[in-house]
mmCIF file of C-alpha atoms and ligand atoms in Angstrom:
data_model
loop_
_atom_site.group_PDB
_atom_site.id
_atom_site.type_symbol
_atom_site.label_atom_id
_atom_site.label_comp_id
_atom_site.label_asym_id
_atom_site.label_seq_id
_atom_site.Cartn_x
_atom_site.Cartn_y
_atom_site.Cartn_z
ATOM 1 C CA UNK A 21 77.169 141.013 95.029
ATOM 2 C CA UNK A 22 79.193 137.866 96.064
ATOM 3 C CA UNK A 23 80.571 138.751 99.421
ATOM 4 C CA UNK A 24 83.651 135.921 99.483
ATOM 5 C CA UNK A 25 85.787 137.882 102.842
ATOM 6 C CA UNK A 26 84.030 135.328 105.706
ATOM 7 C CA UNK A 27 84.673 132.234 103.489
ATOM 8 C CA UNK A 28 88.246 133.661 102.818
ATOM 9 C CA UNK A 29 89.126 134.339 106.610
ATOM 10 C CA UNK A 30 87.713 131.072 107.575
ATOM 11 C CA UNK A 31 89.781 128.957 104.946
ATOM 12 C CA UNK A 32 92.897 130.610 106.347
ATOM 13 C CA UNK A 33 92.189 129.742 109.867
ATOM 14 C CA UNK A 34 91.505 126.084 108.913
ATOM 15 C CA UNK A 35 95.007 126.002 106.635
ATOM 16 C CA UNK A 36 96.342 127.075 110.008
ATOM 17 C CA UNK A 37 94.843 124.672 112.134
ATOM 18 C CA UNK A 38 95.617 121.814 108.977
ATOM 19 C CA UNK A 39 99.893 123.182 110.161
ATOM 20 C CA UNK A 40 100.187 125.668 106.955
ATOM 21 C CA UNK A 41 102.489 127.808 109.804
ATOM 22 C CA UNK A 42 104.659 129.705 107.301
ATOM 23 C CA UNK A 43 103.257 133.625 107.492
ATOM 24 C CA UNK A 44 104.776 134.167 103.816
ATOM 25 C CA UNK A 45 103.527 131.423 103.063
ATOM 26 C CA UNK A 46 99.922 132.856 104.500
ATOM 27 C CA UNK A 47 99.919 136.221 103.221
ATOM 28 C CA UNK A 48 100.864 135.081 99.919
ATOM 29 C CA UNK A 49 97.318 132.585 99.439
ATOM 30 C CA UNK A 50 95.248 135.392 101.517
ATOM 31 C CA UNK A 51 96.465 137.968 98.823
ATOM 32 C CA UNK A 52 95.915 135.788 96.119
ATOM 33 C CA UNK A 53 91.718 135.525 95.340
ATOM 34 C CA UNK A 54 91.102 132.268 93.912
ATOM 35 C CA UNK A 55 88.255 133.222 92.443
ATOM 36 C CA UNK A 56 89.997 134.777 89.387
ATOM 37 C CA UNK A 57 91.248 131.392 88.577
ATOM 38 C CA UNK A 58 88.047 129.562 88.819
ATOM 39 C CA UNK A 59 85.133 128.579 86.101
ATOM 40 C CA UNK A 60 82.520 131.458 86.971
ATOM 41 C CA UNK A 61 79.856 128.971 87.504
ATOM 42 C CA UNK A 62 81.786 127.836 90.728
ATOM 43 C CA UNK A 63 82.996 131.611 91.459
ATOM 44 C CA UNK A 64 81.101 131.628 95.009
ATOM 45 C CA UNK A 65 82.993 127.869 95.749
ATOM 46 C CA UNK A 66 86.132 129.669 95.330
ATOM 47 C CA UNK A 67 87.324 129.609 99.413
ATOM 48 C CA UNK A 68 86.001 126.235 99.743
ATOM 49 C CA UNK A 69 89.066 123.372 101.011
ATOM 50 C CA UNK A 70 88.939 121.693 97.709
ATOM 51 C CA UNK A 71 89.933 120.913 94.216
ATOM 52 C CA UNK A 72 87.114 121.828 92.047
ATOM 53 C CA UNK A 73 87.149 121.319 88.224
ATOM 54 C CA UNK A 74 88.477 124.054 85.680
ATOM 55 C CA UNK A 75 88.178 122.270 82.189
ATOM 56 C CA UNK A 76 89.607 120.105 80.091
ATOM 57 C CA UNK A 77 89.212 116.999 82.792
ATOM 58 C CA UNK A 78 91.544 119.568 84.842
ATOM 59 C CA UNK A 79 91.680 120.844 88.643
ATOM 60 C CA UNK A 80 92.222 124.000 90.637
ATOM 61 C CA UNK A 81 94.625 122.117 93.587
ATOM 62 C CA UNK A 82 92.962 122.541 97.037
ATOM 63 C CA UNK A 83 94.263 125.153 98.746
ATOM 64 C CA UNK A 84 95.677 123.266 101.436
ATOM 65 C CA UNK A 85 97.824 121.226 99.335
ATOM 66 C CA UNK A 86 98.510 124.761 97.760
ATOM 67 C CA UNK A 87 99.479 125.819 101.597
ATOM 68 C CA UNK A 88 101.466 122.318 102.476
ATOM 69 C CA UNK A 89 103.483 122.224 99.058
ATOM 70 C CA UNK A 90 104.374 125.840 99.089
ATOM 71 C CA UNK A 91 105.679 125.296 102.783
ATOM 72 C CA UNK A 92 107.627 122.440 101.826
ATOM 73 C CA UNK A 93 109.421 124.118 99.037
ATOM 74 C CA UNK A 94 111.221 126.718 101.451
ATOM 75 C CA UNK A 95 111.354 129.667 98.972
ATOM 76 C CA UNK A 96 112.810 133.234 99.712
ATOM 77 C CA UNK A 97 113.321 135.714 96.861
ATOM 78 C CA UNK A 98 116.779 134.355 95.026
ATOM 79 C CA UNK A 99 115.139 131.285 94.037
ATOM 80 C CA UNK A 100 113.707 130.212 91.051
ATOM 81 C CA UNK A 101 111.081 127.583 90.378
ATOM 82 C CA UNK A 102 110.019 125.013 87.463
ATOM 83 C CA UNK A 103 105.956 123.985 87.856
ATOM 84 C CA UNK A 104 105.021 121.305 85.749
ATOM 85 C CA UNK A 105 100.966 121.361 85.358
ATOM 86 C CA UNK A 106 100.196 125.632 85.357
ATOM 87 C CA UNK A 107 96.353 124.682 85.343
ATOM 88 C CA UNK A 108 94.373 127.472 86.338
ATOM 89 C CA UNK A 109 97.863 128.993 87.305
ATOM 90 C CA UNK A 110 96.516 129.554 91.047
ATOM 91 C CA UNK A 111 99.421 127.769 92.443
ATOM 92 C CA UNK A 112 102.082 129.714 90.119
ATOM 93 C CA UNK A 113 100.252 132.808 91.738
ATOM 94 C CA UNK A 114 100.929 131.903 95.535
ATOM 95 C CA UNK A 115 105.159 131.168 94.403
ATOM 96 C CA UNK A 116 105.447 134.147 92.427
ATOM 97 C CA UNK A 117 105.101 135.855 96.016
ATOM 98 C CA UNK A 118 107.633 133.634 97.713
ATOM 99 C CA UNK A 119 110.373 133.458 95.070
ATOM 100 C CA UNK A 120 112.404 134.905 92.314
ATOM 101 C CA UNK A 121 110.411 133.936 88.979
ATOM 102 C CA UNK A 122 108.388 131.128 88.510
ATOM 103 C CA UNK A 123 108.417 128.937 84.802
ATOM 104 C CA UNK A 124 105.402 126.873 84.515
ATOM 105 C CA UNK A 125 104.652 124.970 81.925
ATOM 106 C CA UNK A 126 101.379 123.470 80.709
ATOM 107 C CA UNK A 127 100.091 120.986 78.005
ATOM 108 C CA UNK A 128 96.250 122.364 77.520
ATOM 109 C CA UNK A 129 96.436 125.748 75.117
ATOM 110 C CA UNK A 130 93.134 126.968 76.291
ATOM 111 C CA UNK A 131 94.110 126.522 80.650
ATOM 112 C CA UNK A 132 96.910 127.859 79.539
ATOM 113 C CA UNK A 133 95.727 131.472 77.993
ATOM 114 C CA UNK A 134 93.010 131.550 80.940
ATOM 115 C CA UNK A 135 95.809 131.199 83.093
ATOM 116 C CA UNK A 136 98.166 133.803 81.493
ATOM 117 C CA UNK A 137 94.758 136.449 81.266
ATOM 118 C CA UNK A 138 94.592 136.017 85.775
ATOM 119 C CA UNK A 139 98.564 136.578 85.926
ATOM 120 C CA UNK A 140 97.835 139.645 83.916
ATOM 121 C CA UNK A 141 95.131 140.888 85.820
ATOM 122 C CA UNK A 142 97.088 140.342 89.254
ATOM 123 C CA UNK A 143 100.162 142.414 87.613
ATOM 124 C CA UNK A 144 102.491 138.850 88.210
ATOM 125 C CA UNK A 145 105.630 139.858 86.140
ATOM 126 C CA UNK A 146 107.758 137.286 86.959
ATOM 127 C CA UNK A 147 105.970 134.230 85.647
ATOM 128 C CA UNK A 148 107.163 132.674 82.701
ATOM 129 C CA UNK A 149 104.785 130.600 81.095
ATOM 130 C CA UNK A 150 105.067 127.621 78.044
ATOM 131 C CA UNK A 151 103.030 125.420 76.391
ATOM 132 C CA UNK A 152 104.703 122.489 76.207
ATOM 133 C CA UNK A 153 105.281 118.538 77.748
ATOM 134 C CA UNK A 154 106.099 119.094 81.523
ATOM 135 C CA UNK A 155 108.226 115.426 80.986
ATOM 136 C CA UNK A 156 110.601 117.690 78.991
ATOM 137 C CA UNK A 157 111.274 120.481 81.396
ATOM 138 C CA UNK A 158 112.490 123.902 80.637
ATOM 139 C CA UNK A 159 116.417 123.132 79.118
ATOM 140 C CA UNK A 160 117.618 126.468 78.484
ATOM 141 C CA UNK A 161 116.261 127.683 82.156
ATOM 142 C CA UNK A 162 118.156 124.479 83.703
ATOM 143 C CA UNK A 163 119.596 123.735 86.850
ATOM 144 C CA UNK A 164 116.452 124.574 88.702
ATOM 145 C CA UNK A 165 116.941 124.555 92.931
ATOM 146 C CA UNK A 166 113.287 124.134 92.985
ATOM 147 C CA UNK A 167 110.778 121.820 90.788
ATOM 148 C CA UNK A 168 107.048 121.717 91.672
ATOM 149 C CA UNK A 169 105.384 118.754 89.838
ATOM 150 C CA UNK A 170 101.200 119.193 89.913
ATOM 151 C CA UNK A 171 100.292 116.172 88.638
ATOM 152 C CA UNK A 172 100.647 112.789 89.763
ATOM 153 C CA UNK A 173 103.409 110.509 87.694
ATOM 154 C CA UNK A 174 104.312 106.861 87.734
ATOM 155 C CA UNK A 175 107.640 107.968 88.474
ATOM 156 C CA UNK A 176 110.081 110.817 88.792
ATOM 157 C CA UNK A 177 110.631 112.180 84.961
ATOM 158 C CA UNK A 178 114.626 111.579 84.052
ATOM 159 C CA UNK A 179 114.581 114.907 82.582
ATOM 160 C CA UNK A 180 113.408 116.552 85.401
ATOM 161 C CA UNK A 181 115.678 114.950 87.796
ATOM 162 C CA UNK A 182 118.107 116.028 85.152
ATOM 163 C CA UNK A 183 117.399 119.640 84.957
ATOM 164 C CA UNK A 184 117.547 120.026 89.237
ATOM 165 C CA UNK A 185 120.393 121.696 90.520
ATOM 166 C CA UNK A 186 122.857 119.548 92.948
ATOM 167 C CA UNK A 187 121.457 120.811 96.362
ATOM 168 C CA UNK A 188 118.315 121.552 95.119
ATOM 169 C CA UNK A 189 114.945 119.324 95.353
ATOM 170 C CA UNK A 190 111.688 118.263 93.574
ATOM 171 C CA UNK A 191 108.163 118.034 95.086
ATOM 172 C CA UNK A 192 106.350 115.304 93.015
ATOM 173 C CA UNK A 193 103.037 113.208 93.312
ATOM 174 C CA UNK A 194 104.357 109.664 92.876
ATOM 175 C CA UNK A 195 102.038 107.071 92.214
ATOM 176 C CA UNK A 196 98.895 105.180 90.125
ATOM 177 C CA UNK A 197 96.435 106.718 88.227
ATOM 178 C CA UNK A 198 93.125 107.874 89.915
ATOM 179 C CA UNK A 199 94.525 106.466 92.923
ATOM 180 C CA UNK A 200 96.061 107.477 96.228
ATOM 181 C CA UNK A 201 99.339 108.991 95.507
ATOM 182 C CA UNK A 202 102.349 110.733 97.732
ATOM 183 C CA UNK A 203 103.969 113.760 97.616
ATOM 184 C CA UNK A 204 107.859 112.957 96.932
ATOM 185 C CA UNK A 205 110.659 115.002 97.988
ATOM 186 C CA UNK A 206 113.091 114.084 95.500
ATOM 187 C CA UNK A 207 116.875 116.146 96.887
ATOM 188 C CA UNK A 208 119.755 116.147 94.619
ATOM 189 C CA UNK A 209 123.332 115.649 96.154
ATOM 190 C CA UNK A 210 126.277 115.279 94.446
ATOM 191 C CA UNK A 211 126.419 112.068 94.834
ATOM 192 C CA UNK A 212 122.953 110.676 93.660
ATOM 193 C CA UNK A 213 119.176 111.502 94.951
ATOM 194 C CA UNK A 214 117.666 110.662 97.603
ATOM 195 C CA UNK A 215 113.794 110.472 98.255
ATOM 196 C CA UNK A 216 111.265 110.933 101.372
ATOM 197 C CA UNK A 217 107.513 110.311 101.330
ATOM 198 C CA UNK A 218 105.356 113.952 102.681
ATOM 199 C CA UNK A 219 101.903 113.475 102.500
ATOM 200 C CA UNK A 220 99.330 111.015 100.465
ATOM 201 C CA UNK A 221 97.363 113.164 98.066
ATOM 202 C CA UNK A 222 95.057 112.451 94.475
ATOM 203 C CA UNK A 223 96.331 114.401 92.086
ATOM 204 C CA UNK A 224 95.069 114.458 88.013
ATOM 205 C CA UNK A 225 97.885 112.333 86.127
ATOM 206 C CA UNK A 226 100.814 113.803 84.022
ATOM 207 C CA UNK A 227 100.202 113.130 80.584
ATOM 208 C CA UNK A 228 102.447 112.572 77.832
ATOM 209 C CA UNK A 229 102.657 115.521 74.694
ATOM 210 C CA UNK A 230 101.090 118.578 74.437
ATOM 211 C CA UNK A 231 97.294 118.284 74.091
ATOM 212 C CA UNK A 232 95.062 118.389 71.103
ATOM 213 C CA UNK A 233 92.345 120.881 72.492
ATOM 214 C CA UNK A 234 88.764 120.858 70.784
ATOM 215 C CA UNK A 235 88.111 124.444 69.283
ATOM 216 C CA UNK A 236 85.485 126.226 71.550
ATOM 217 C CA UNK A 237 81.844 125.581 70.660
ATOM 218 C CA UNK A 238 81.157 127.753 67.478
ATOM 219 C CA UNK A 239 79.064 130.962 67.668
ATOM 220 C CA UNK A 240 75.647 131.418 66.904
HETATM 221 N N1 LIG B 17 98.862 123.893 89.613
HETATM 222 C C1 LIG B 17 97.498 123.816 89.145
HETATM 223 C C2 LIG B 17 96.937 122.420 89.286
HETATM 224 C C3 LIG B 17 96.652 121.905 87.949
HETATM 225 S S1 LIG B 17 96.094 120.243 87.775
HETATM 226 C C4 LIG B 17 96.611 124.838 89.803
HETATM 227 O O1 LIG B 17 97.035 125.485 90.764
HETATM 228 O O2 LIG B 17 95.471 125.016 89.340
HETATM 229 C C5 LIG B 17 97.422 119.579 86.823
HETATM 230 C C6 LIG B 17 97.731 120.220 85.502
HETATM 231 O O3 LIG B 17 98.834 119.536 84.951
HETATM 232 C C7 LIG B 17 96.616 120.119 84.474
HETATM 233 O O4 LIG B 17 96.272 121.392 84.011
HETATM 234 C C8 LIG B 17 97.222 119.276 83.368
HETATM 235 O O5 LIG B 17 96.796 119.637 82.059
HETATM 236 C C9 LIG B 17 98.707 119.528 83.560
HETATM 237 N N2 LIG B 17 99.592 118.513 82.995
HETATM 238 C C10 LIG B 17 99.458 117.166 83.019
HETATM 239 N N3 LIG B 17 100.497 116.579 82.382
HETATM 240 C C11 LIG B 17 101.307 117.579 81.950
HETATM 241 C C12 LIG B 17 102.519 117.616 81.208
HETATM 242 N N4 LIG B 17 103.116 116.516 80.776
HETATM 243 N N5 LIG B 17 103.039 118.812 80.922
HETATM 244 C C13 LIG B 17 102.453 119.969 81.337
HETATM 245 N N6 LIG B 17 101.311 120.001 82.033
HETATM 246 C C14 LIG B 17 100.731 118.812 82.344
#
């Protein structure tokens, strides 16, 4: 049997030693096996420091970025949080620990289900999940104090920066296309927004629409 606990330990340590210092933070990705969310062909990469591929042209996020991003967005249980880009919903998993609810929305049908089937399995309640255009947001949810964008844009979406509550803030990968990219922290004053540059990062780009998925292959 695939014996993951000494890759497991030894991707905490290095989150650690990479300044993921928040011990929520840590207990909430060492509770959280990755492996659920991952293709089973790559099951025994699960613990590895990397984005591997889930389908669909689509990525697990690297668990450090997983680590650095849910660091930066200061959770404790009152607070609520929109993710744009569920995925493999590994991510959603770590916030649902450090926050109130989490609503994630996603454009791919079929991520989307895989992702809802792990939540399931890991008895995470308060996730609220929707297939939809991330561009959009969630309306009737709106203001949001938190917004967690997992996929690189050209720019912050106007709805988004819409739908985020005065006081509140937005972690976004700004930047080109299959290119370096930073992580934004877009806050929200009364008076206007104001942003800061985190950390350079490649993230997969946020598409327009929801997506047209290809049935599965057929049975034989
Ligand atoms: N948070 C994920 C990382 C997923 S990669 C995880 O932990 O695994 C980014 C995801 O964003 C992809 O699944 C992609 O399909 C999705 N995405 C891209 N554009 C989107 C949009 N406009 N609306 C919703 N999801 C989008």
């Amino acid at each position: 049997m695939l014996d993951l606990e000494p890759a497991r330990i030894k991707l905490i340590m290095e989150l650690r030693r990479q300044g993921v210092s928040n011990r929520a933070v840590l207990t909430a990705i060492e509770r959280t096996p990755r492996e659920i969310f991952m293709p089973e062909a790559l099951r025994e990469r699960s613990y590895e420091n990397i984005a591997l591929p889930i389908g669909r042209g689509q990525t697990i996020s690297q668990p450090y970025i997983v680590g650095f991003m849910s660091q930066e967005l200061k959770l404790n249980k009152r607070i609520v949080v929109l993710e744009i880009g569920t995925g493999s919903g590994y991510q959603a998993a770590v916030l649902a620990q450090l926050c109130r609810r989490v609503y994630t929305i996603e454009r791919h049908r079929s991520l989307l289900q895989k992702a809802e089937t792990c939540f399931e399995e890991l008895g995470l309640h308060t996730i609220s999940t929707r297939l939809g255009d991330g561009y959009k947001g969630w309306p009737e949810q709106a203001p949001f104090q938190r917004i967690l964008v997992t996929a690189a844009a050209s720019e912050p979406p106007p709805l988004l920066l819409e739908q985020l509550a005065v006081g509140g803030f937005m972690l976004i990968p700004v930047g080109p296309t299959w290119d370096t990219q930073n992580i934004v922290r877009i806050t929200r004053s009364e008076s206007g927004y104001d942003s800061q540059e985190l950390l350079p990062v490649r993230f997969v780009p946020m598409v327009h629409g929801i997506a047209v998925d290809s049935p599965p292959a057929p049975q034989r």
